[in-house]
């Protein structure tokens, strides 16, 4: 399904992320919050790494940093050899589009578009031809077990099917890293299991990071990075 990527890992070295309370989404407290405190981790090619920890422990902050959506206050994040904090905001966006796929708890599909159109959407930005986009989206939907559902809109798909469309969309640009934030949070155990089957399957040729509270989901990963109060416990 995917082309061969380099075997270099994702490396996160002594990463700290502080938020200035006066500008954060949590109001104007004026205090500084250290969301991540000197965290180091390596995410190796061909593996699924879990990120665990109680609410407020820094999981989303770490995921946003690994996804290049945010930059650290201190430390270094290298994704397949590129230090993402050295890129300009525009370069980071371009890097993210071609190297990182995101999967969210609530799927974030566009309701007016069919499954195949949702999956093909990132390829419009990549400038691919209409035919190439459709062929790639079709191939990806088949690969996640959704043959026969290509023309369905999200509203007529089950939660598990919607999440598989979202995974296919995350894979559209054949990214080296897929980052999933609570991907089974809205799904029952059986459906969650099918989604995890797909996520573990796609990790054979990339790095997959899954943040979750769920014990079963974490048990399906190869290794768990456990956070508490912004620090690594394990
Ligand atoms: P988790 O995903 O584990 O629930 P987060 O990474 O969302 O944890 O948050 C870690 C800490 O950083 C929390 O104390 C949270 O309140 C704080 N935080 C997260 N984002 C911001 C922000 N934009 N501004 C201010 N504080 C933030």
Coordinates of N, CA and C and ligand atoms in Angstrom, one line a residue:
X1 N 0.8 -1.2 0.0 CA 0.0 0.0 0.0 C 0.9 1.3 0.0
X2 N 2.1 1.2 0.7 CA 2.9 2.4 0.8 C 4.2 2.2 0.2
X3 N 4.9 3.3 -0.2 CA 6.2 3.2 -0.7 C 7.2 3.1 0.5
X4 N 8.4 2.7 0.2 CA 9.4 2.5 1.3 C 9.9 3.8 1.9
X5 N 9.9 3.9 3.2 CA 10.4 5.1 3.8 C 11.8 4.8 4.4
X6 N 12.6 5.8 4.7 CA 13.8 5.6 5.4 C 13.6 5.1 6.8
X7 N 14.5 4.4 7.3 CA 14.3 3.7 8.6 C 14.6 4.6 9.8
X8 N 15.0 5.9 9.5 CA 15.4 6.8 10.6 C 14.1 7.1 11.5
X9 N 14.4 7.1 12.8 CA 13.2 7.3 13.7 C 12.8 8.8 13.9
X10 N 11.7 9.0 14.5 CA 11.3 10.3 15.0 C 12.0 10.5 16.3
X11 N 12.8 11.5 16.5 CA 13.5 11.7 17.7 C 13.1 13.1 18.4
X12 N 12.8 13.0 19.6 CA 12.3 14.1 20.4 C 13.3 14.2 21.6
X13 N 14.1 15.3 21.6 CA 15.2 15.4 22.6 C 15.0 16.6 23.5
X14 N 14.9 16.3 24.8 CA 14.7 17.3 25.9 C 13.7 18.4 25.5
X15 N 12.6 18.0 25.1 CA 11.6 18.9 24.7 C 10.7 19.5 25.8
X16 N 10.7 20.8 25.9 CA 9.9 21.5 26.9 C 8.9 22.4 26.1
X17 N 7.7 22.5 26.5 CA 6.7 23.4 25.9 C 6.0 24.1 27.0
X18 N 6.2 25.4 27.1 CA 5.5 26.3 28.1 C 4.5 27.1 27.4
X19 N 3.4 27.3 28.0 CA 2.4 28.2 27.5 C 2.3 29.5 28.4
X20 N 2.3 30.6 27.8 CA 2.1 31.8 28.5 C 0.6 31.9 28.9
X21 N 0.2 31.9 30.1 CA -1.2 31.9 30.5 C -1.9 33.1 30.0
X22 N -1.3 34.2 29.7 CA -2.0 35.4 29.2 C -2.4 35.3 27.8
X23 N -1.8 34.3 27.0 CA -2.2 34.1 25.6 C -2.9 32.8 25.3
X24 N -2.9 31.9 26.3 CA -3.4 30.6 26.0 C -4.9 30.5 25.9
X25 N -5.4 29.3 25.5 CA -6.8 29.1 25.3 C -7.5 29.1 26.7
X26 N -6.7 29.1 27.8 CA -7.4 29.0 29.1 C -7.5 30.3 29.8
X27 N -7.5 31.4 29.0 CA -7.8 32.7 29.7 C -6.6 33.5 30.0
X28 N -6.8 34.4 30.9 CA -5.7 35.4 31.2 C -5.2 35.3 32.6
X29 N -4.8 34.1 33.0 CA -4.3 33.9 34.3 C -3.0 34.6 34.6
X30 N -2.2 34.9 33.5 CA -0.9 35.5 33.7 C 0.2 34.6 34.1
X31 N -0.1 33.3 34.4 CA 0.9 32.4 34.8 C 1.4 31.6 33.6
X32 N 2.6 31.0 33.8 CA 3.1 30.2 32.7 C 2.9 28.7 33.1
X33 N 2.4 28.0 32.1 CA 2.1 26.5 32.3 C 3.2 25.8 31.6
X34 N 3.8 24.8 32.3 CA 4.8 24.0 31.6 C 4.1 22.7 31.2
X35 N 3.6 22.6 30.0 CA 2.8 21.5 29.5 C 3.7 20.2 29.3
X36 N 4.9 20.4 28.9 CA 5.9 19.3 28.7 C 7.2 19.8 29.3
X37 N 7.8 18.9 30.1 CA 9.0 19.3 30.8 C 10.2 18.4 30.5
X38 N 11.0 18.8 29.5 CA 12.2 18.0 29.3 C 11.9 16.5 28.9
X39 N 11.1 16.4 27.9 CA 10.7 15.0 27.5 C 11.5 14.6 26.3
X40 N 12.0 13.4 26.4 CA 12.8 12.8 25.2 C 12.1 11.5 24.8
X41 N 12.0 11.2 23.6 CA 11.5 9.9 23.1 C 11.9 9.6 21.7
X42 N 11.9 8.4 21.3 CA 12.2 8.0 20.0 C 11.1 7.1 19.5
X43 N 10.6 7.4 18.3 CA 9.6 6.6 17.7 C 10.1 5.9 16.4
X44 N 10.3 4.6 16.5 CA 11.0 3.9 15.5 C 10.1 3.5 14.3
X45 N 10.7 3.5 13.2 CA 10.0 3.0 11.9 C 9.4 1.6 12.2
X46 N 8.2 1.4 11.7 CA 7.7 0.0 11.8 C 7.1 -0.3 13.1
X47 N 6.8 0.8 13.9 CA 6.3 0.5 15.3 C 5.1 1.4 15.6
X48 N 4.3 0.9 16.6 CA 3.2 1.7 17.1 C 3.5 2.1 18.5
X49 N 3.6 3.4 18.7 CA 3.9 3.9 20.1 C 2.7 4.5 20.7
X50 N 2.3 4.1 21.9 CA 1.2 4.7 22.6 C 1.7 5.9 23.5
X51 N 0.8 6.9 23.6 CA 1.1 8.0 24.6 C 0.0 8.0 25.6
X52 N 0.3 7.8 26.8 CA -0.7 7.6 27.9 C -0.5 8.7 29.0
X53 N -1.5 8.8 29.8 CA -1.3 9.7 31.0 C -2.7 10.4 31.3
X54 N -2.9 10.8 32.5 CA -4.1 11.4 32.9 C -4.4 12.7 32.1
X55 N -5.6 13.2 32.2 CA -5.9 14.5 31.5 C -5.0 15.6 32.1
X56 N -4.5 16.4 31.1 CA -3.6 17.5 31.5 C -2.2 17.1 31.7
X57 N -1.8 15.8 31.3 CA -0.5 15.4 31.5 C 0.5 15.8 30.4
X58 N -0.1 16.3 29.3 CA 0.7 16.8 28.2 C 0.6 15.9 26.9
X59 N -0.3 15.0 26.8 CA -0.4 14.1 25.6 C -0.7 14.9 24.4
X60 N -1.7 15.8 24.4 CA -2.0 16.6 23.2 C -0.9 17.5 22.8
X61 N -0.2 18.1 23.8 CA 0.9 19.0 23.5 C 2.0 18.2 22.8
X62 N 2.3 17.0 23.3 CA 3.3 16.1 22.6 C 2.9 15.8 21.2
X63 N 1.6 15.4 21.0 CA 1.1 15.0 19.7 C 1.2 16.2 18.7
X64 N 0.8 17.4 19.2 CA 0.9 18.6 18.3 C 2.3 18.9 17.9
X65 N 3.2 18.7 18.9 CA 4.7 18.9 18.5 C 5.1 17.9 17.5
X66 N 4.8 16.6 17.8 CA 5.2 15.6 16.8 C 4.6 15.8 15.4
X67 N 3.5 16.4 15.4 CA 2.8 16.6 14.1 C 3.3 17.9 13.4
X68 N 4.1 18.7 14.1 CA 4.6 19.9 13.5 C 3.5 21.0 13.5
X69 N 2.5 20.8 14.4 CA 1.4 21.9 14.5 C 1.9 22.9 15.5
X70 N 2.9 22.6 16.2 CA 3.4 23.5 17.3 C 4.9 23.3 17.3
X71 N 5.6 24.3 18.0 CA 7.1 24.1 18.1 C 7.4 24.2 19.6
X72 N 8.5 23.5 20.0 CA 8.9 23.5 21.4 C 9.5 24.8 21.9
X73 N 9.3 25.1 23.2 CA 10.0 26.2 23.8 C 11.5 26.0 23.9
X74 N 11.8 24.7 24.1 CA 13.2 24.3 24.2 C 13.3 22.8 23.7
X75 N 14.5 22.4 23.2 CA 14.7 21.1 22.8 C 14.5 20.9 21.3
X76 N 14.6 19.7 20.8 CA 14.7 19.5 19.4 C 13.7 18.3 19.0
X77 N 13.0 18.5 17.9 CA 12.2 17.4 17.4 C 12.6 17.1 15.9
X78 N 13.1 15.9 15.7 CA 13.5 15.6 14.4 C 12.6 14.5 13.8
X79 N 12.0 14.8 12.6 CA 11.2 13.8 12.0 C 11.9 13.4 10.7
X80 N 12.3 12.2 10.6 CA 13.0 11.7 9.5 C 14.1 12.7 9.0
X81 N 14.9 13.1 10.0 CA 16.1 13.9 9.7 C 15.9 15.4 9.7
X82 N 14.6 15.9 9.7 CA 14.4 17.3 9.7 C 14.0 17.8 11.1
X83 N 14.7 18.8 11.6 CA 14.4 19.5 12.8 C 13.2 20.4 12.6
X84 N 12.0 20.0 13.0 CA 10.8 20.8 12.5 C 10.8 22.2 13.1
X85 N 11.4 22.4 14.2 CA 11.4 23.8 14.8 C 12.3 24.8 14.0
X86 N 13.1 24.2 13.1 CA 14.0 25.2 12.3 C 13.2 25.6 11.1
X87 N 12.1 25.0 10.8 CA 11.3 25.4 9.6 C 10.5 26.7 9.8
X88 N 10.3 27.4 8.8 CA 9.4 28.6 8.9 C 8.0 28.0 9.0
X89 N 7.0 28.8 9.3 CA 5.6 28.3 9.5 C 5.1 27.7 8.1
X90 N 5.5 28.4 7.0 CA 5.0 27.9 5.7 C 5.7 26.6 5.4
X91 N 7.0 26.5 5.7 CA 7.7 25.2 5.4 C 7.2 24.1 6.3
X92 N 6.8 24.4 7.5 CA 6.3 23.4 8.4 C 5.0 22.9 7.9
X93 N 4.2 23.7 7.4 CA 2.9 23.3 6.8 C 3.1 22.4 5.7
X94 N 4.0 22.7 4.8 CA 4.3 21.9 3.6 C 4.9 20.5 4.1
X95 N 5.8 20.6 5.1 CA 6.4 19.4 5.6 C 5.3 18.5 6.2
X96 N 4.4 19.1 6.9 CA 3.4 18.3 7.6 C 2.5 17.6 6.5
X97 N 2.1 18.4 5.5 CA 1.3 17.8 4.5 C 1.9 16.6 3.8
X98 N 3.2 16.6 3.6 CA 3.7 15.5 2.9 C 4.3 14.4 3.8
X99 N 4.5 14.6 5.1 CA 5.2 13.6 5.9 C 4.3 13.1 7.1
X100 N 3.3 13.8 7.4 CA 2.5 13.5 8.6 C 1.0 13.3 8.3
X101 N 0.5 12.2 8.8 CA -1.0 12.1 8.6 C -1.6 12.1 10.0
X102 N -2.8 12.8 10.1 CA -3.4 13.0 11.4 C -4.8 12.2 11.4
X103 N -5.1 11.6 12.6 CA -6.4 10.9 12.8 C -6.9 11.4 14.1
X104 N -8.2 11.8 14.1 CA -8.8 12.5 15.3 C -9.8 11.6 15.9
X105 N -10.1 11.9 17.2 CA -11.2 11.1 17.9 C -12.5 11.2 17.1
X106 N -12.9 12.4 16.7 CA -14.2 12.6 16.1 C -14.1 12.6 14.5
X107 N -13.2 12.0 14.0 CA -13.0 11.7 12.5 C -12.7 12.9 11.7
X108 N -13.5 14.1 11.9 CA -13.3 15.3 11.2 C -13.4 15.1 9.7
X109 N -14.4 14.3 9.2 CA -14.6 14.2 7.8 C -15.6 15.4 7.4
X110 N -15.5 15.7 6.1 CA -16.5 16.7 5.6 C -17.8 16.0 5.2
X111 N -18.9 16.4 5.8 CA -20.1 15.7 5.7 C -20.7 15.7 4.3
X112 N -20.4 16.8 3.5 CA -21.0 16.9 2.2 C -20.3 16.1 1.2
X113 N -19.1 15.6 1.5 CA -18.3 14.8 0.5 C -18.5 13.3 0.7
X114 N -18.4 12.6 -0.4 CA -18.4 11.1 -0.2 C -17.0 10.6 0.4
X115 N -17.0 9.3 0.7 CA -15.8 8.8 1.3 C -14.6 9.0 0.4
X116 N -14.8 8.7 -0.9 CA -13.7 8.8 -1.9 C -13.3 10.3 -2.0
X117 N -14.2 11.2 -2.0 CA -13.9 12.7 -2.1 C -13.1 13.1 -0.8
X118 N -13.6 12.6 0.4 CA -12.8 13.0 1.6 C -11.4 12.5 1.5
X119 N -11.2 11.3 1.1 CA -9.8 10.8 1.0 C -9.0 11.5 0.0
X120 N -9.6 11.9 -1.1 CA -8.9 12.5 -2.2 C -8.5 14.0 -1.9
X121 N -9.2 14.6 -0.9 CA -9.1 16.0 -0.7 C -7.6 16.5 -0.5
X122 N -6.8 15.8 0.4 CA -5.5 16.3 0.6 C -4.6 16.3 -0.7
X123 N -5.0 15.5 -1.7 CA -4.3 15.4 -2.9 C -4.6 16.5 -3.8
X124 N -5.7 17.3 -3.6 CA -6.0 18.5 -4.4 C -4.8 19.5 -4.1
X125 N -4.5 19.6 -2.7 CA -3.5 20.6 -2.3 C -2.1 20.1 -2.9
X126 N -2.0 18.8 -3.1 CA -0.7 18.3 -3.6 C -0.6 18.5 -5.1
X127 N -1.7 18.9 -5.7 CA -1.7 19.2 -7.1 C -1.8 18.0 -8.1
X128 N -2.3 16.9 -7.5 CA -2.4 15.7 -8.3 C -3.6 15.8 -9.3
X129 N -3.6 15.1 -10.4 CA -4.7 15.2 -11.4 C -5.9 14.5 -10.8
X130 N -7.1 14.8 -11.3 CA -8.3 14.3 -10.8 C -8.3 12.8 -10.8
X131 N -7.9 12.2 -11.9 CA -7.9 10.8 -12.1 C -6.9 10.1 -11.1
X132 N -5.7 10.7 -10.9 CA -4.7 10.2 -9.9 C -5.3 10.2 -8.5
X133 N -6.0 11.3 -8.2 CA -6.6 11.5 -6.9 C -7.6 10.4 -6.6
X134 N -8.5 10.2 -7.6 CA -9.5 9.2 -7.5 C -9.0 7.8 -7.3
X135 N -8.0 7.5 -8.2 CA -7.4 6.1 -8.1 C -6.7 5.9 -6.8
X136 N -6.0 6.9 -6.3 CA -5.3 6.7 -5.0 C -6.3 6.6 -3.9
X137 N -7.4 7.4 -3.9 CA -8.4 7.3 -2.8 C -9.1 5.9 -2.9
X138 N -9.4 5.5 -4.1 CA -10.0 4.2 -4.2 C -9.1 3.0 -3.7
X139 N -7.9 3.1 -4.0 CA -6.9 2.1 -3.5 C -6.8 2.1 -2.0
X140 N -6.8 3.3 -1.4 CA -6.7 3.4 0.1 C -8.0 3.0 0.8
X141 N -9.1 3.3 0.2 CA -10.4 2.8 0.8 C -10.5 1.3 0.7
X142 N -10.0 0.7 -0.4 CA -10.0 -0.7 -0.5 C -9.1 -1.3 0.6
X143 N -7.9 -0.7 0.8 CA -6.9 -1.2 1.7 C -7.4 -1.2 3.2
X144 N -8.3 -0.2 3.5 CA -8.8 -0.2 4.9 C -10.1 -0.9 5.0
X145 N -10.4 -1.7 4.0 CA -11.6 -2.6 4.1 C -12.9 -1.9 3.8
X146 N -12.9 -0.8 3.0 CA -14.1 -0.1 2.7 C -14.6 -0.2 1.2
X147 N -14.2 -1.3 0.5 CA -14.7 -1.4 -0.8 C -16.2 -1.5 -0.7
X148 N -16.9 -0.9 -1.7 CA -18.3 -0.9 -1.6 C -18.9 0.3 -0.9
X149 N -18.1 1.1 -0.2 CA -18.5 2.2 0.6 C -18.0 3.5 0.0
X150 N -17.4 3.5 -1.1 CA -16.7 4.7 -1.7 C -17.6 5.9 -1.9
X151 N -18.9 5.6 -2.3 CA -19.8 6.7 -2.6 C -20.6 7.2 -1.4
X152 N -20.4 6.5 -0.3 CA -21.2 6.9 0.9 C -20.7 8.2 1.5
X153 N -21.7 9.0 2.0 CA -21.2 10.2 2.8 C -21.1 9.8 4.2
X154 N -20.3 10.5 5.0 CA -20.1 10.2 6.4 C -21.3 9.8 7.2
X155 N -22.4 10.6 6.9 CA -23.7 10.4 7.7 C -24.3 9.0 7.5
X156 N -23.9 8.3 6.4 CA -24.5 7.0 6.2 C -23.4 5.9 6.4
X157 N -22.4 6.2 7.2 CA -21.4 5.2 7.5 C -21.4 5.1 9.1
X158 N -21.0 3.9 9.6 CA -20.9 3.7 11.0 C -19.6 4.5 11.5
X159 N -19.5 4.6 12.8 CA -18.4 5.3 13.4 C -17.1 4.7 13.0
X160 N -17.0 3.3 13.0 CA -15.8 2.6 12.7 C -15.4 2.8 11.2
X161 N -16.5 2.8 10.4 CA -16.2 3.1 8.9 C -15.7 4.5 8.7
X162 N -16.3 5.5 9.4 CA -15.9 6.8 9.3 C -14.4 7.0 9.7
X163 N -14.0 6.3 10.8 CA -12.6 6.4 11.2 C -11.7 5.7 10.2
X164 N -12.2 4.6 9.6 CA -11.3 4.0 8.5 C -11.2 5.0 7.3
X165 N -12.3 5.7 7.0 CA -12.1 6.7 5.9 C -11.1 7.8 6.4
X166 N -11.1 8.2 7.6 CA -10.2 9.2 8.1 C -8.8 8.6 8.1
X167 N -8.6 7.3 8.4 CA -7.2 6.8 8.3 C -6.8 6.8 6.8
X168 N -7.7 6.4 5.9 CA -7.3 6.4 4.5 C -6.9 7.8 4.1
X169 N -7.7 8.8 4.5 CA -7.4 10.2 4.2 C -6.0 10.6 4.8
X170 N -5.7 10.1 6.0 CA -4.4 10.4 6.6 C -3.2 9.8 5.8
X171 N -3.5 8.7 5.1 CA -2.5 8.0 4.3 C -2.4 8.6 2.9
X172 N -3.2 9.5 2.5 CA -3.3 9.9 1.1 C -1.9 10.4 0.5
X173 N -1.2 11.1 1.3 CA 0.1 11.6 0.8 C 1.2 10.6 1.1
X174 N 0.9 9.4 1.6 CA 1.9 8.4 2.0 C 2.8 8.9 3.0
X175 N 2.3 9.4 4.2 CA 3.2 10.0 5.1 C 4.1 9.0 5.9
X176 N 5.2 9.5 6.4 CA 6.2 8.6 7.1 C 5.7 8.4 8.6
X177 N 4.8 9.4 9.0 CA 4.4 9.3 10.4 C 2.9 9.5 10.4
X178 N 2.2 8.7 11.2 CA 0.7 8.9 11.4 C 0.5 9.1 12.9
X179 N -0.2 10.2 13.2 CA -0.5 10.5 14.6 C -1.9 10.5 14.8
X180 N -2.3 9.6 15.8 CA -3.8 9.5 16.1 C -4.1 9.9 17.5
X181 N -5.0 10.8 17.7 CA -5.4 11.3 19.0 C -6.7 10.6 19.4
X182 N -6.6 9.7 20.4 CA -7.8 9.0 20.8 C -8.6 8.4 19.7
X183 N -8.0 7.6 18.8 CA -8.7 7.2 17.6 C -9.9 6.2 17.9
X184 N -9.9 5.6 19.1 CA -11.0 4.7 19.4 C -12.0 5.3 20.4
X185 N -11.7 6.6 20.7 CA -12.5 7.2 21.8 C -14.0 7.2 21.6
X186 N -14.5 7.2 20.4 CA -15.9 7.3 20.1 C -16.5 5.9 19.7
X187 N -15.6 4.9 19.7 CA -16.0 3.6 19.2 C -16.2 2.5 20.2
X188 N -17.1 1.5 20.0 CA -17.2 0.4 20.9 C -16.0 -0.5 20.7
X189 N -15.9 -1.5 21.6 CA -14.7 -2.3 21.6 C -14.4 -3.0 20.3
X190 N -15.5 -3.6 19.7 CA -15.3 -4.4 18.5 C -14.9 -3.5 17.4
X191 N -15.6 -2.4 17.2 CA -15.2 -1.5 16.2 C -13.9 -0.9 16.4
X192 N -13.6 -0.5 17.6 CA -12.2 0.0 18.0 C -11.2 -1.0 17.6
X193 N -11.4 -2.3 17.8 CA -10.5 -3.3 17.5 C -10.2 -3.3 16.0
X194 N -11.2 -3.2 15.2 CA -11.0 -3.1 13.7 C -10.1 -1.9 13.3
X195 N -10.4 -0.8 13.9 CA -9.6 0.4 13.6 C -8.2 0.2 14.0
X196 N -8.0 -0.4 15.2 CA -6.6 -0.7 15.6 C -5.9 -1.7 14.7
X197 N -6.7 -2.6 14.2 CA -6.1 -3.6 13.2 C -5.5 -2.8 12.0
X198 N -6.3 -1.8 11.6 CA -5.8 -1.0 10.4 C -4.6 -0.2 10.8
X199 N -4.6 0.4 12.0 CA -3.5 1.3 12.4 C -2.2 0.5 12.6
X200 N -2.4 -0.7 13.2 CA -1.1 -1.5 13.4 C -0.6 -2.1 12.1
X201 N -1.6 -2.4 11.2 CA -1.2 -2.8 9.8 C -0.4 -1.8 9.1
X202 N -0.8 -0.5 9.1 CA -0.1 0.5 8.4 C 1.2 0.9 9.0
X203 N 1.4 0.4 10.2 CA 2.7 0.7 10.9 C 3.9 -0.1 10.3
X204 N 3.6 -1.1 9.5 CA 4.7 -1.9 9.0 C 5.7 -1.1 8.2
X205 N 5.2 0.0 7.6 CA 6.0 0.8 6.7 C 6.1 2.3 7.1
X206 N 5.8 2.6 8.4 CA 5.9 4.0 8.9 C 5.9 4.0 10.4
X207 N 5.9 5.1 11.0 CA 5.8 5.2 12.5 C 4.3 5.7 12.8
X208 N 3.7 5.0 13.8 CA 2.4 5.3 14.2 C 2.4 5.7 15.7
X209 N 1.8 6.8 16.0 CA 1.7 7.3 17.4 C 0.2 7.4 17.8
X210 N -0.1 6.7 18.9 CA -1.5 6.7 19.3 C -1.6 7.2 20.7
X211 N -2.3 8.4 20.9 CA -2.6 8.8 22.3 C -3.9 8.3 22.7
X212 N -3.9 7.7 23.9 CA -5.2 7.1 24.4 C -5.3 7.0 25.9
X213 N -6.5 7.0 26.4 CA -6.7 6.6 27.8 C -7.1 5.1 28.0
X214 N -7.4 4.5 26.8 CA -8.0 3.2 26.9 C -6.9 2.1 27.0
X215 N -7.1 1.2 28.0 CA -6.1 0.2 28.3 C -6.0 -0.8 27.1
X216 N -7.1 -1.2 26.5 CA -7.1 -2.1 25.4 C -6.3 -1.5 24.2
X217 N -6.6 -0.2 23.9 CA -5.9 0.5 22.8 C -4.4 0.5 23.1
X218 N -4.0 0.8 24.3 CA -2.6 0.9 24.7 C -1.9 -0.5 24.6
X219 N -2.7 -1.5 24.9 CA -2.2 -2.9 24.9 C -1.9 -3.3 23.4
X220 N -2.4 -2.6 22.4 CA -2.2 -3.0 21.0 C -0.9 -2.2 20.5
X221 N -0.3 -1.4 21.3 CA 0.9 -0.7 20.8 C 2.1 -1.5 21.2
X222 N 3.3 -1.1 20.6 CA 4.5 -1.9 20.9 C 5.2 -1.3 22.1
X223 N 4.9 -0.1 22.5 CA 5.6 0.6 23.5 C 4.7 1.8 24.0
X224 N 4.8 2.1 25.3 CA 3.9 3.2 25.7 C 4.8 4.3 26.4
X225 N 4.6 5.5 26.0 CA 5.3 6.7 26.6 C 4.2 7.2 27.6
X226 N 4.6 7.1 28.9 CA 3.6 7.5 29.9 C 4.0 8.9 30.5
X227 N 3.0 9.8 30.4 CA 3.3 11.2 30.9 C 2.5 11.4 32.2
X228 N 3.1 12.2 33.0 CA 2.4 12.8 34.2 C 3.0 14.2 34.5
X229 N 2.1 15.1 34.6 CA 2.4 16.5 34.8 C 3.5 17.0 33.9
X230 N 3.4 16.6 32.6 CA 4.3 17.0 31.6 C 5.7 16.3 31.6
X231 N 5.9 15.3 32.5 CA 7.1 14.6 32.5 C 6.9 13.1 32.1
X232 N 7.9 12.5 31.6 CA 7.8 11.1 31.3 C 8.0 10.2 32.5
X233 N 7.0 9.3 32.7 CA 7.1 8.3 33.8 C 7.8 7.1 33.3
X234 N 7.5 6.7 32.1 CA 8.2 5.5 31.4 C 8.4 5.8 30.0
Ligands
LIG1 P1 -3.6 16.2 27.9 O1 -3.7 16.0 26.4 O2 -2.8 15.1 28.5 O3 -5.0 16.3 28.5 P2 -2.6 18.8 27.3 O4 -1.3 18.6 26.5 O5 -3.8 19.3 26.6 O6 -2.8 17.5 28.2 O7 -2.3 19.9 28.5 C1 -1.1 19.9 29.3 C2 -1.1 21.1 30.2 O8 -0.9 22.3 29.4 C3 -2.4 21.3 30.9 O9 -2.1 21.9 32.2 C4 -3.1 22.3 30.1 O10 -4.0 23.1 30.9 C5 -2.0 23.2 29.5 N1 -2.3 23.7 28.2 C6 -2.4 23.0 27.1 N2 -2.6 23.8 26.0 C7 -2.5 25.1 26.5 C8 -2.6 26.4 25.9 N3 -2.8 26.6 24.6 N4 -2.5 27.5 26.7 C9 -2.3 27.3 28.1 N5 -2.2 26.1 28.7 C10 -2.3 25.0 27.9

